[in-house]
Short mmCIF file of C-alpha atoms (C1' of nucleotides) in Angstrom, two decimals:
data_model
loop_
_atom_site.label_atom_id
_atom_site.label_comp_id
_atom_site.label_asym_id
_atom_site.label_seq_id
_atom_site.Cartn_x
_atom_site.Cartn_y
_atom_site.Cartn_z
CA UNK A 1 14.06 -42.41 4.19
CA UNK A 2 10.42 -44.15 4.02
CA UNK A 3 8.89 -44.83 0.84
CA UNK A 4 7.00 -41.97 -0.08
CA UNK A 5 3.59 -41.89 -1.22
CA UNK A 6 2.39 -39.41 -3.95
CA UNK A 7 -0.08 -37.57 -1.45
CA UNK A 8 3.07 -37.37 1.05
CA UNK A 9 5.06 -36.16 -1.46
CA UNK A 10 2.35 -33.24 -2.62
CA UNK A 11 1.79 -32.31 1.24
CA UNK A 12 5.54 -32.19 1.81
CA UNK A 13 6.49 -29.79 -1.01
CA UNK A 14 3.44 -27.54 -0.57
CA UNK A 15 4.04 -26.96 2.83
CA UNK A 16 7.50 -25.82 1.63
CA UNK A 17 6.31 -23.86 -1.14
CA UNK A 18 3.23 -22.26 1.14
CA UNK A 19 5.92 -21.57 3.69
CA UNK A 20 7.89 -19.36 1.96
CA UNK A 21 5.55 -18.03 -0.51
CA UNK A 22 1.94 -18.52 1.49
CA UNK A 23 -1.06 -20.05 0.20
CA UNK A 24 -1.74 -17.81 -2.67
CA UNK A 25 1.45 -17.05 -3.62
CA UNK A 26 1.79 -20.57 -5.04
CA UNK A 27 -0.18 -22.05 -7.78
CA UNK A 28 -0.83 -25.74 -8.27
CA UNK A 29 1.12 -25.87 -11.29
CA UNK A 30 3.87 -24.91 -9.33
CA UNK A 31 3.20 -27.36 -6.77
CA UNK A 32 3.01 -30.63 -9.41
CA UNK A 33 6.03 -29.28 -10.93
CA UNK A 34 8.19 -29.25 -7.83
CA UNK A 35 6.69 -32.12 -6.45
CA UNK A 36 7.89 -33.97 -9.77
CA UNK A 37 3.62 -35.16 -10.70
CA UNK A 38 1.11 -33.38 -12.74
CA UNK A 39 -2.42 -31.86 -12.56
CA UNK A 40 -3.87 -34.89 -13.10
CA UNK A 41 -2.04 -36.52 -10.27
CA UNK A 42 -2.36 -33.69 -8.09
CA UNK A 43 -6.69 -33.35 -8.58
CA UNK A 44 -6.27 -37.26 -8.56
CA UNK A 45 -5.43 -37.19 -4.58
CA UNK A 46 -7.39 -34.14 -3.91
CA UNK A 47 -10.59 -33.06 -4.45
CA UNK A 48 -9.04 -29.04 -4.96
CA UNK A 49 -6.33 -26.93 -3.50
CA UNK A 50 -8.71 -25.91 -0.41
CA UNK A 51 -8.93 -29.92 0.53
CA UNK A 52 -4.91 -29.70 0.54
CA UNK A 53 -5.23 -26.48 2.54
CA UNK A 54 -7.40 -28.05 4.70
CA UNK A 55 -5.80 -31.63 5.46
CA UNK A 56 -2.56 -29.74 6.59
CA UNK A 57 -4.39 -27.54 9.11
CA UNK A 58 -5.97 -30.65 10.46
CA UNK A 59 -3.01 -33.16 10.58
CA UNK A 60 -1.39 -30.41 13.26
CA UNK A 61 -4.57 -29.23 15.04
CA UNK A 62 -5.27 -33.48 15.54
CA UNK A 63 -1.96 -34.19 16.61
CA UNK A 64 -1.98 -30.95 19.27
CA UNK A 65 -5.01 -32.13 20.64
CA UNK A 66 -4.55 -35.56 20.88
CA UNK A 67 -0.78 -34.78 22.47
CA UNK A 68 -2.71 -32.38 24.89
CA UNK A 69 -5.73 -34.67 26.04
CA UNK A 70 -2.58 -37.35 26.98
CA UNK A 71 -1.17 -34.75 28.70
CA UNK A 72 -4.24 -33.87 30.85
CA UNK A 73 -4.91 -37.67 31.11
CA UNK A 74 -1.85 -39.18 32.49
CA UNK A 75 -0.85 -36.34 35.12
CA UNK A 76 -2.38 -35.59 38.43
CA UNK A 77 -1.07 -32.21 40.20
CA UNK A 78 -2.16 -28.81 38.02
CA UNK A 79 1.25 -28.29 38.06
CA UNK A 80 2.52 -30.90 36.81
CA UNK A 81 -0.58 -30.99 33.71
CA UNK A 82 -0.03 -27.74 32.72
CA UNK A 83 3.81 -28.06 32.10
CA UNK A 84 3.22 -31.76 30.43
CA UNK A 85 0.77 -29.92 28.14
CA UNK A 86 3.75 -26.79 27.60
CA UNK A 87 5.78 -29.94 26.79
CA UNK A 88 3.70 -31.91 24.67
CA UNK A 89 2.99 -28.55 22.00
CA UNK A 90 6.12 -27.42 21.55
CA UNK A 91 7.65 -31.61 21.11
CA UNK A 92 4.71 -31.26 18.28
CA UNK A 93 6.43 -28.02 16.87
CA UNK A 94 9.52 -29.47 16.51
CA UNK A 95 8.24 -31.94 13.70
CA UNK A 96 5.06 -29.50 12.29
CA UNK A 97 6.73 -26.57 12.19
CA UNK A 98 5.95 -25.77 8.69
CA UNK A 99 2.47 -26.83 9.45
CA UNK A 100 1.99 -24.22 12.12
CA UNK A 101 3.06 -21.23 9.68
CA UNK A 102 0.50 -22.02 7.49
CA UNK A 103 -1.93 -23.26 9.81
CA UNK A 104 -1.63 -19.56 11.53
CA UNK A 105 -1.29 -17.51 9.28
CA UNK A 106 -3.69 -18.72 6.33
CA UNK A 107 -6.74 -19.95 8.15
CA UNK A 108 -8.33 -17.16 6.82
CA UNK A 109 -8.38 -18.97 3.58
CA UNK A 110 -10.23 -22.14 4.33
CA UNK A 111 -13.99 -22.23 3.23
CA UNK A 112 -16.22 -22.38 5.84
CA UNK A 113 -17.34 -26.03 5.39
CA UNK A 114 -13.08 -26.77 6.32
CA UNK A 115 -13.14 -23.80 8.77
CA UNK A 116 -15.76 -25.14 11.26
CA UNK A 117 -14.12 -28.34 11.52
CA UNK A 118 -10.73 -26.68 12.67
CA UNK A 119 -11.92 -23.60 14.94
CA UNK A 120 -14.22 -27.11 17.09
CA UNK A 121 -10.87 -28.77 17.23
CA UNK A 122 -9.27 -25.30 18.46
CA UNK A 123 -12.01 -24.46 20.95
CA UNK A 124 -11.11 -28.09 22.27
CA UNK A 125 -8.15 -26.97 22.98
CA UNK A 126 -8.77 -23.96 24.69
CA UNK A 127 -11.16 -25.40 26.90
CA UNK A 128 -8.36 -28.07 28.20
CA UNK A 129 -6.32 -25.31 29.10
CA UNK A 130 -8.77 -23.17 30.62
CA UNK A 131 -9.62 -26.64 32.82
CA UNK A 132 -6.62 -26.97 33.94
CA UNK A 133 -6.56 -23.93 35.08
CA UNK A 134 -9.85 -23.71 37.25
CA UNK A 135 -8.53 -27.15 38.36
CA UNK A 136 -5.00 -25.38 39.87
CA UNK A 137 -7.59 -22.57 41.69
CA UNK A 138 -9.68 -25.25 43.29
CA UNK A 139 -6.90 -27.15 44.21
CA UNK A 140 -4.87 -23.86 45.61
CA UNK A 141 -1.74 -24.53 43.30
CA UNK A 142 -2.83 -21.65 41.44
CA UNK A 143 -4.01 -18.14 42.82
CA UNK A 144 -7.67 -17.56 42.02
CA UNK A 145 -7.81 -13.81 41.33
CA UNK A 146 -6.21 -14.34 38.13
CA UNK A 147 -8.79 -14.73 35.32
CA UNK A 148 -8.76 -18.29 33.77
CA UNK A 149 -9.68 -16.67 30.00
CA UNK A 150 -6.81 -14.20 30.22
CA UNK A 151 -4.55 -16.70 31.92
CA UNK A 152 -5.16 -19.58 28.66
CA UNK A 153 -4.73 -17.02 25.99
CA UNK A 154 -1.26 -15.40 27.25
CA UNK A 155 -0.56 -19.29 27.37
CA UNK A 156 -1.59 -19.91 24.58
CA UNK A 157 -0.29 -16.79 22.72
CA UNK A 158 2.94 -17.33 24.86
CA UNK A 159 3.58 -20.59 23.30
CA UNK A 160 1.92 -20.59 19.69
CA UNK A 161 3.98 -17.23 18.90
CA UNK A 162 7.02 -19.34 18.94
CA UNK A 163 5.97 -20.65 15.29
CA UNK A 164 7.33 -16.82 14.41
CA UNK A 165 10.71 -16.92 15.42
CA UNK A 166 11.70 -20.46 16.11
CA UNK A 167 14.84 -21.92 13.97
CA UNK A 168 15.34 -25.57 14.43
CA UNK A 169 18.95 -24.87 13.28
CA UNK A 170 19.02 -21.65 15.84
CA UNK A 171 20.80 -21.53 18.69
CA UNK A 172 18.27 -22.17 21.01
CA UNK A 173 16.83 -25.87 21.72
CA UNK A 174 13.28 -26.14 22.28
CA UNK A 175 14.07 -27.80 25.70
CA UNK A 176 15.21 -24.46 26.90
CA UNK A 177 12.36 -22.55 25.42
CA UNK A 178 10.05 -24.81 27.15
CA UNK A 179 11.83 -24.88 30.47
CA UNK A 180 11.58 -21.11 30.37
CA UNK A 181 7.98 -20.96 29.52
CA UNK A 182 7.06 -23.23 32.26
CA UNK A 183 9.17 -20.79 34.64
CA UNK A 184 7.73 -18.08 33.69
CA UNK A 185 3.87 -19.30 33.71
CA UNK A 186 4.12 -20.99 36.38
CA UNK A 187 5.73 -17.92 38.73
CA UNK A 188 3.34 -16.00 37.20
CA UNK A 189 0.04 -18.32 38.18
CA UNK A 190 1.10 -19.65 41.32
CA UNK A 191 0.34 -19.48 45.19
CA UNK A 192 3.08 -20.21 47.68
CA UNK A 193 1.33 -23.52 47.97
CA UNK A 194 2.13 -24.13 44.40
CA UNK A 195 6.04 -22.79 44.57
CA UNK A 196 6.54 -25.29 46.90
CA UNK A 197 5.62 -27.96 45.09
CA UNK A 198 7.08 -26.66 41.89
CA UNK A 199 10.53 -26.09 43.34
CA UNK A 200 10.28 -29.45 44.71
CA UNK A 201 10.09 -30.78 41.26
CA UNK A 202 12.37 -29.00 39.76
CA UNK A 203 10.00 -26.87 37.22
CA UNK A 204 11.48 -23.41 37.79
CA UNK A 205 14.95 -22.55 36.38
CA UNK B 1 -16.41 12.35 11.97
CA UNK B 2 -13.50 13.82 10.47
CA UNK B 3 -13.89 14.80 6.32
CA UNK B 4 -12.40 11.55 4.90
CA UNK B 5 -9.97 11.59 2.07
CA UNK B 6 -10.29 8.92 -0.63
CA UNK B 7 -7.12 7.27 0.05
CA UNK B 8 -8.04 7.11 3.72
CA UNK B 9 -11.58 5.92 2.63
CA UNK B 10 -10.15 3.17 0.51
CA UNK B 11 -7.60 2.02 3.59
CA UNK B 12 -10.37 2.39 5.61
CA UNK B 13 -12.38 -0.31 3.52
CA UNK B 14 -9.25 -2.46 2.42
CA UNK B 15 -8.96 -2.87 6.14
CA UNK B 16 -12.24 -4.23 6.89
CA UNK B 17 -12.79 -6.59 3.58
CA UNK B 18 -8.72 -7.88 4.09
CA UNK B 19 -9.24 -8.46 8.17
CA UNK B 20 -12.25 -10.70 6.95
CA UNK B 21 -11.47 -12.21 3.64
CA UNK B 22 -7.75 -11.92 3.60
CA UNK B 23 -5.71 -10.28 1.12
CA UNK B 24 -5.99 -12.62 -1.78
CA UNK B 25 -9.63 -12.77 -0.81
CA UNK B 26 -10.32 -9.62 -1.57
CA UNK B 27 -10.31 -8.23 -5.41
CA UNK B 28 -9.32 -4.31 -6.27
CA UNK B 29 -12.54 -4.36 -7.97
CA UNK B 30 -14.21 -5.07 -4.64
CA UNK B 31 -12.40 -2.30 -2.62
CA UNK B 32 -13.26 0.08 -5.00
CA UNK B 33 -17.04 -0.76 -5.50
CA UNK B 34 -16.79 -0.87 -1.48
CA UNK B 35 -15.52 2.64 -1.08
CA UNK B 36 -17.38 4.05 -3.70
CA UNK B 37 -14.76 5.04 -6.42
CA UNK B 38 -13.26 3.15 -8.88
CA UNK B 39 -10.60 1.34 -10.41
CA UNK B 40 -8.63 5.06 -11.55
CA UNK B 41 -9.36 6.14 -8.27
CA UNK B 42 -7.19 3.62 -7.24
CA UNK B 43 -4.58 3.69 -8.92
CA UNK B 44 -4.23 7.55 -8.76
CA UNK B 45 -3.27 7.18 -5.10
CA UNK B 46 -1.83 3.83 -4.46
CA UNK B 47 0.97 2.45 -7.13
CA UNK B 48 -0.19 -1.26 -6.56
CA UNK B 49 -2.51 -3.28 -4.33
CA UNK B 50 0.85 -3.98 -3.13
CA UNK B 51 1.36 -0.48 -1.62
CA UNK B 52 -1.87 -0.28 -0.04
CA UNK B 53 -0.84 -3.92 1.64
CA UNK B 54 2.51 -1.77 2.67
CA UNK B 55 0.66 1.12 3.73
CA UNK B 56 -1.16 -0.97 6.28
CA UNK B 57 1.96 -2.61 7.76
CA UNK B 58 3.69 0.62 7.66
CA UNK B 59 1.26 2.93 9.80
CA UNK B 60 0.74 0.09 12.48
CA UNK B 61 4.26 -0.96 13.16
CA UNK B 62 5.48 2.75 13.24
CA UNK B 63 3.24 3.87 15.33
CA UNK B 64 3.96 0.87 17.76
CA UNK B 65 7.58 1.64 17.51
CA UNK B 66 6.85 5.35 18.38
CA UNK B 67 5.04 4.40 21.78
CA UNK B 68 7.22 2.37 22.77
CA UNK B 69 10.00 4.48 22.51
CA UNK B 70 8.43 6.92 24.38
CA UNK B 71 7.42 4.41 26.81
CA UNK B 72 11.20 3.17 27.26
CA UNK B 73 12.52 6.98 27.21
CA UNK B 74 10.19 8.47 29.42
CA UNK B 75 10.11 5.89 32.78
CA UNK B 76 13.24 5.63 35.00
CA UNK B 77 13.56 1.98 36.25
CA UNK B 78 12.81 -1.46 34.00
CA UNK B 79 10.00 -1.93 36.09
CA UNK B 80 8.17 1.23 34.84
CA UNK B 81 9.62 0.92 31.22
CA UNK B 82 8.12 -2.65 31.26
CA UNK B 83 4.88 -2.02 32.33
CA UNK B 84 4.62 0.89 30.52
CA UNK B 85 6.11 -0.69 26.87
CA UNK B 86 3.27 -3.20 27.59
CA UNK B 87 0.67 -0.44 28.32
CA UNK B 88 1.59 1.65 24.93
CA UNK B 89 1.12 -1.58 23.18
CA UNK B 90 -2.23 -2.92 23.99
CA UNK B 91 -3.51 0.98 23.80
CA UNK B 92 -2.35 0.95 20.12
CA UNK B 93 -3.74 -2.46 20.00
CA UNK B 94 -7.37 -1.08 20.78
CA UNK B 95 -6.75 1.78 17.62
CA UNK B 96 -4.91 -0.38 15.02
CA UNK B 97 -6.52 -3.86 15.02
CA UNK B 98 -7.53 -4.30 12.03
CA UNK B 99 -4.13 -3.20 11.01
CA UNK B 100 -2.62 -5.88 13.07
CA UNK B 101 -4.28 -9.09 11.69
CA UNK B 102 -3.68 -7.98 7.93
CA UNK B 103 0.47 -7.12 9.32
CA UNK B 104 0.47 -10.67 10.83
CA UNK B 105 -1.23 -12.71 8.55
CA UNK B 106 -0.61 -11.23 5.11
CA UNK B 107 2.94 -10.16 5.76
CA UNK B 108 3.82 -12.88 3.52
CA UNK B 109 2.68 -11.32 0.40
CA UNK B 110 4.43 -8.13 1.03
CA UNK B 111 7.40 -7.61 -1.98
CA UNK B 112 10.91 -7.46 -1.32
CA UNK B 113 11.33 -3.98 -1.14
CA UNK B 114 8.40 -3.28 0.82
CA UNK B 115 9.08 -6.06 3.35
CA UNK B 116 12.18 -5.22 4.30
CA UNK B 117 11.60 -1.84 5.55
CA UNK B 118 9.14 -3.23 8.03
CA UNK B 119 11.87 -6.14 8.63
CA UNK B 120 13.96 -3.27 10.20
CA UNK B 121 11.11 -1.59 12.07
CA UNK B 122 9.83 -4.85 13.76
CA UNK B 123 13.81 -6.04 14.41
CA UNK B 124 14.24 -2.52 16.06
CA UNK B 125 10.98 -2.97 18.43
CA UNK B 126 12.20 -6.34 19.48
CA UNK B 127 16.04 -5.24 20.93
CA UNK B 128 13.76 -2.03 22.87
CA UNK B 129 12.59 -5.00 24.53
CA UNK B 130 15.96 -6.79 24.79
CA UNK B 131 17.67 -3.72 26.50
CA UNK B 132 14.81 -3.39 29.02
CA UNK B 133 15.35 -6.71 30.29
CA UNK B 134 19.12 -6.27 30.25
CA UNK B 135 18.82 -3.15 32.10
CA UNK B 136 16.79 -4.93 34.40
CA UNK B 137 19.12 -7.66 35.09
CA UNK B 138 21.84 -5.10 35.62
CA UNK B 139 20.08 -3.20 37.90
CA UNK B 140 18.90 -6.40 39.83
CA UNK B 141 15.04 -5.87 39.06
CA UNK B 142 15.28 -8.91 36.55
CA UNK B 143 16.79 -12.30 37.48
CA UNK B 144 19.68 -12.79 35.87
CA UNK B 145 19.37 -16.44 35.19
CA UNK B 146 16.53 -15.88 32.62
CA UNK B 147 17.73 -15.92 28.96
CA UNK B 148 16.95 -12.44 27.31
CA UNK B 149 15.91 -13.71 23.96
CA UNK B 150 13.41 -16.28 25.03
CA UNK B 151 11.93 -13.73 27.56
CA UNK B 152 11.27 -11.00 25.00
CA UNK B 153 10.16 -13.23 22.91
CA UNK B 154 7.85 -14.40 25.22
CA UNK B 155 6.52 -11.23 25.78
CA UNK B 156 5.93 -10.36 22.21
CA UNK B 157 4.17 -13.26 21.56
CA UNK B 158 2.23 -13.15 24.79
CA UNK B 159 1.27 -9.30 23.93
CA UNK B 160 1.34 -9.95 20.47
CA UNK B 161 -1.61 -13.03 20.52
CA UNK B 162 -3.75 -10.70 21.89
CA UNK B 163 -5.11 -9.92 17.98
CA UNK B 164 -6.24 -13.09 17.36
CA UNK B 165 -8.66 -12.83 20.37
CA UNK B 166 -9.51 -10.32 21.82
CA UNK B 167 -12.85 -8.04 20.44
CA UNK B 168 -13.39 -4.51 21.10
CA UNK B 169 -17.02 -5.27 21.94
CA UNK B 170 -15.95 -7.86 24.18
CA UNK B 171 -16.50 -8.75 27.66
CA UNK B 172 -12.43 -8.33 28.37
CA UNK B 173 -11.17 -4.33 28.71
CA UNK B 174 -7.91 -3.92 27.19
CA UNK B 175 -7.15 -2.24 30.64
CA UNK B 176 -7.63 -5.63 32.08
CA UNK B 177 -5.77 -7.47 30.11
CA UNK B 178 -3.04 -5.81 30.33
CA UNK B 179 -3.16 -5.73 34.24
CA UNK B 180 -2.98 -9.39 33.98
CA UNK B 181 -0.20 -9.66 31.75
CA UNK B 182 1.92 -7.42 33.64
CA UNK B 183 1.31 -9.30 36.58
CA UNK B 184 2.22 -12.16 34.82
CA UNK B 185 5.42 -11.51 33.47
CA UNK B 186 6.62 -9.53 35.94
CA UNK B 187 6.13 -12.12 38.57
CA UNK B 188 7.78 -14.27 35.86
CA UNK B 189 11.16 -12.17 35.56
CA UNK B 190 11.55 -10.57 38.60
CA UNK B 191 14.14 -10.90 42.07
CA UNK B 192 12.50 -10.67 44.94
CA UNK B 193 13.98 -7.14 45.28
CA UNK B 194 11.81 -5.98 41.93
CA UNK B 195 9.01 -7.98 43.80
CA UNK B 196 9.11 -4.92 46.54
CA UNK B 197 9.34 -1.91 44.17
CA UNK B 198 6.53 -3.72 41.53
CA UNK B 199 4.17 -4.13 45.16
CA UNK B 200 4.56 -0.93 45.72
CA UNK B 201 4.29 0.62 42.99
CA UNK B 202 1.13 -1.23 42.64
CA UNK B 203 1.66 -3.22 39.39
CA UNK B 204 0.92 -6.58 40.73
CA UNK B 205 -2.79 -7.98 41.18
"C1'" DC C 1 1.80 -70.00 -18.64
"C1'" DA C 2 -0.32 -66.53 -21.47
"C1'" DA C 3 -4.09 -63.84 -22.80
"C1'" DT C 4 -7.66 -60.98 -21.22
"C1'" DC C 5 -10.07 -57.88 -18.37
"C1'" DG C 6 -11.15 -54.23 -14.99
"C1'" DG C 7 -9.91 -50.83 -12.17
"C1'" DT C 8 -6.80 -47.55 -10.18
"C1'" DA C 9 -3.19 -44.17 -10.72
"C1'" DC C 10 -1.63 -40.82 -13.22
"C1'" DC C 11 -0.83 -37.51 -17.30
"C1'" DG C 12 -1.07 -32.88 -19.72
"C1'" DA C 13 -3.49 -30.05 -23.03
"C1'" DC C 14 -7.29 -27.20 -22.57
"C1'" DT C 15 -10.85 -23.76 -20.85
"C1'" DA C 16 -13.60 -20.47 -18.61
"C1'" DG C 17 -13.12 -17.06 -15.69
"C1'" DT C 18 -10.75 -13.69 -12.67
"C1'" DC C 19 -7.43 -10.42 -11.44
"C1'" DG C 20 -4.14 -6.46 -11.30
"C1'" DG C 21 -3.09 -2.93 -13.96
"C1'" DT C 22 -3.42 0.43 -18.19
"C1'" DT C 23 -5.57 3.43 -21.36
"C1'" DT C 24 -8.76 6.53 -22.65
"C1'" DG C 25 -12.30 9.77 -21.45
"C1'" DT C 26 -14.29 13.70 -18.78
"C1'" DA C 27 -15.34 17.39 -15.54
"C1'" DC C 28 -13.36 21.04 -13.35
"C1'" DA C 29 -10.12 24.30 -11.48
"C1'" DT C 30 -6.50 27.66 -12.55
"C1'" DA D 1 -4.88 25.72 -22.51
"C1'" DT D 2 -3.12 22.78 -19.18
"C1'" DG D 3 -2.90 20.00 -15.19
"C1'" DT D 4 -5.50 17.40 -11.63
"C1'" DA D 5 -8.65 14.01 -9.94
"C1'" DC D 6 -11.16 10.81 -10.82
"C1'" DA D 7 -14.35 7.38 -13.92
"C1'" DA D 8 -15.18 3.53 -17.17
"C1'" DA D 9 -13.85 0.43 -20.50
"C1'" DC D 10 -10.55 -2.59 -21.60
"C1'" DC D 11 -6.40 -6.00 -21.82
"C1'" DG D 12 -3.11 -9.53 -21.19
"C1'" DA D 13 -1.53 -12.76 -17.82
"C1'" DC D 14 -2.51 -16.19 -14.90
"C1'" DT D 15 -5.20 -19.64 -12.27
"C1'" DA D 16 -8.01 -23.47 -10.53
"C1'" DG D 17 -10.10 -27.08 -12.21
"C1'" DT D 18 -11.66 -30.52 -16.19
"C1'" DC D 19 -11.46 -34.24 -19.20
"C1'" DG D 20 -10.07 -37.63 -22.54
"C1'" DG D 21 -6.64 -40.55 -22.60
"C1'" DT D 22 -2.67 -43.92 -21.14
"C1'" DA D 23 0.27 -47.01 -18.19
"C1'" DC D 24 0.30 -50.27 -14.91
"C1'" DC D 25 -1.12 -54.04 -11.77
"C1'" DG D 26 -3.49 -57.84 -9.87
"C1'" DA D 27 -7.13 -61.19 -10.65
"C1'" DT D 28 -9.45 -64.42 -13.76
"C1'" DT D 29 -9.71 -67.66 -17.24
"C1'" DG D 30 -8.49 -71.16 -20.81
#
DNA sequence: CAATCGGTACCGACTAGTCGGTTTGTACAT
DNA sequence: ATGTACAAACCGACTAGTCGGTACCGATTG
């Protein structure tokens, strides 16, 4: 185990704590106590219990994004970008798992000065997928009477719902979820043109 | 407009201040200034701010699990049943959505007691969805390669997501979205004998 | 080497304010 | 008179954040 800092060790047991309990559910006295510090300690590495809020939504959203643009980046087919950017979110899952929960499901929560930072980082995102789509039309991978907006969001519902149910411990690896996503979006977005290629490489189950 | 009641005044405005502020954004003492009664109000009809919270996750999630059993009971092959569980979703979807951001993002808070009846209710809507695509693989509609549990899940989250998007006023018809998505998992799940019967019945784009 | 100094990291008692919930009061119907 | 349906004032518990203080550490000086 790495040395860990104070501020690592305040992050870690919040997102715990916030986890199971959700941001309001757990005070910062709570937090200093199980993270073995005190007020003092906790107010000294963070300016209030939004800015903690706040730096765990954007450790994940950073990391997503910065997987994704790689992603994009270093493939050329549609094909093969969209399933290398299915790939690269749900490899970040695996380690920010706890981030996601809270990252989903108490936005809400983060003053708007934190908020507008996040939902830029999020539109980012959107916009890569919804590129890659129009990119798969154009190139006739993809059929183009599907609509690119309601093609990224079941995508992106498809894949950020997993946060719900996922185990790590469970039964199912998140190489099989993945391989099953990327089967299922990719029968479901595809021309013939695009099967072919697919099946060539081995995408579909 | 229908004569309101005060307790459906009060869920009325709980619904609106929670979907914007959040639960624990959102003070009794607010609701009841915002609907116009007051604190004994209150209390006369709801036990807790709890049991309003429980209230709202109650008359969403059994209204979804009353469509959709009449959605499964009512259609003949998994085809049908799919499209048709899918269809009874998004139409509740237009009614309750206010109901479904405060379910999915506060469900957190929700006490023991109260959570756990709505634990049953949402385990029960998920394995309507399992046996639909088990029927379907039986009946050779469905591939039978395709893991049931990642597939339903899939679908819930893909249907599911739709909350966190999608605005009434919007340029996007719930009737359109939901033409895509059937498209799009059907295409996903099916052999190419429920290809035939899904073309002909029209359910593909 | 030892004494001193400055700054950073951290502590914990304290406070002002807010919140959910209760108690008491009141108007009205039966 | 008695119960119902609310209103208004009130209360105790709890919370985020503050602030005066201390422990420690590395650099500087004699």
């Amino acid at each position: 185990m790495a040395v860990q800092s104070l501020k690592e060790r305040i992050i870690e047991t919040a997102l715990d704590l916030f986890r199971h309990k959700g941001y309001h559910g757990v005070s910062v006295d709570e937090i200093v106590e199980t993270a073995g510090t005190s007020k003092g300690g906790f107010y000294h590495k963070f300016k209030s219990k939004d800015a903690l809020l706040y730096e765990i939504h954007d450790v994940f959203i950073s990391q997503v994004l910065k997987e994704t643009k790689k992603a994009y980046d270093q493939n050329e087919t549609p094909i093969d970008k969209v399933c290398s950017m299915l790939y690269s979110f749900t490899n970040v899952f695996d380690v920010y798992q706890r981030h996601i929960t809270v990252f989903y499901d108490e936005s809400a929560y983060l003053p708007p000065e934190y908020k507008n930072v996040i939902k830029e980082k999020r539109t980012e995102y959107r916009q890569m997928i919804e590129q890659v789509i129009e990119d798969g039309k154009k190139s006739g991978h993809f059929r183009p009477e599907i609509s690119t907006t309601i093609t990224t969001m079941a995508i992106i519902g498809l894949v950020n719902w997993t946060y719900k149910w996922y185990r790590q411990n469970g039964s199912l690896t998140m190489e099989q979820i993945t391989l099953h996503f990327n089967d299922l979006i990719l029968r479901g977005i595809m021309t013939d043109q695009g099967s072919q290629e697919a099946k060539h490489k081995k995408y579909l189950i």
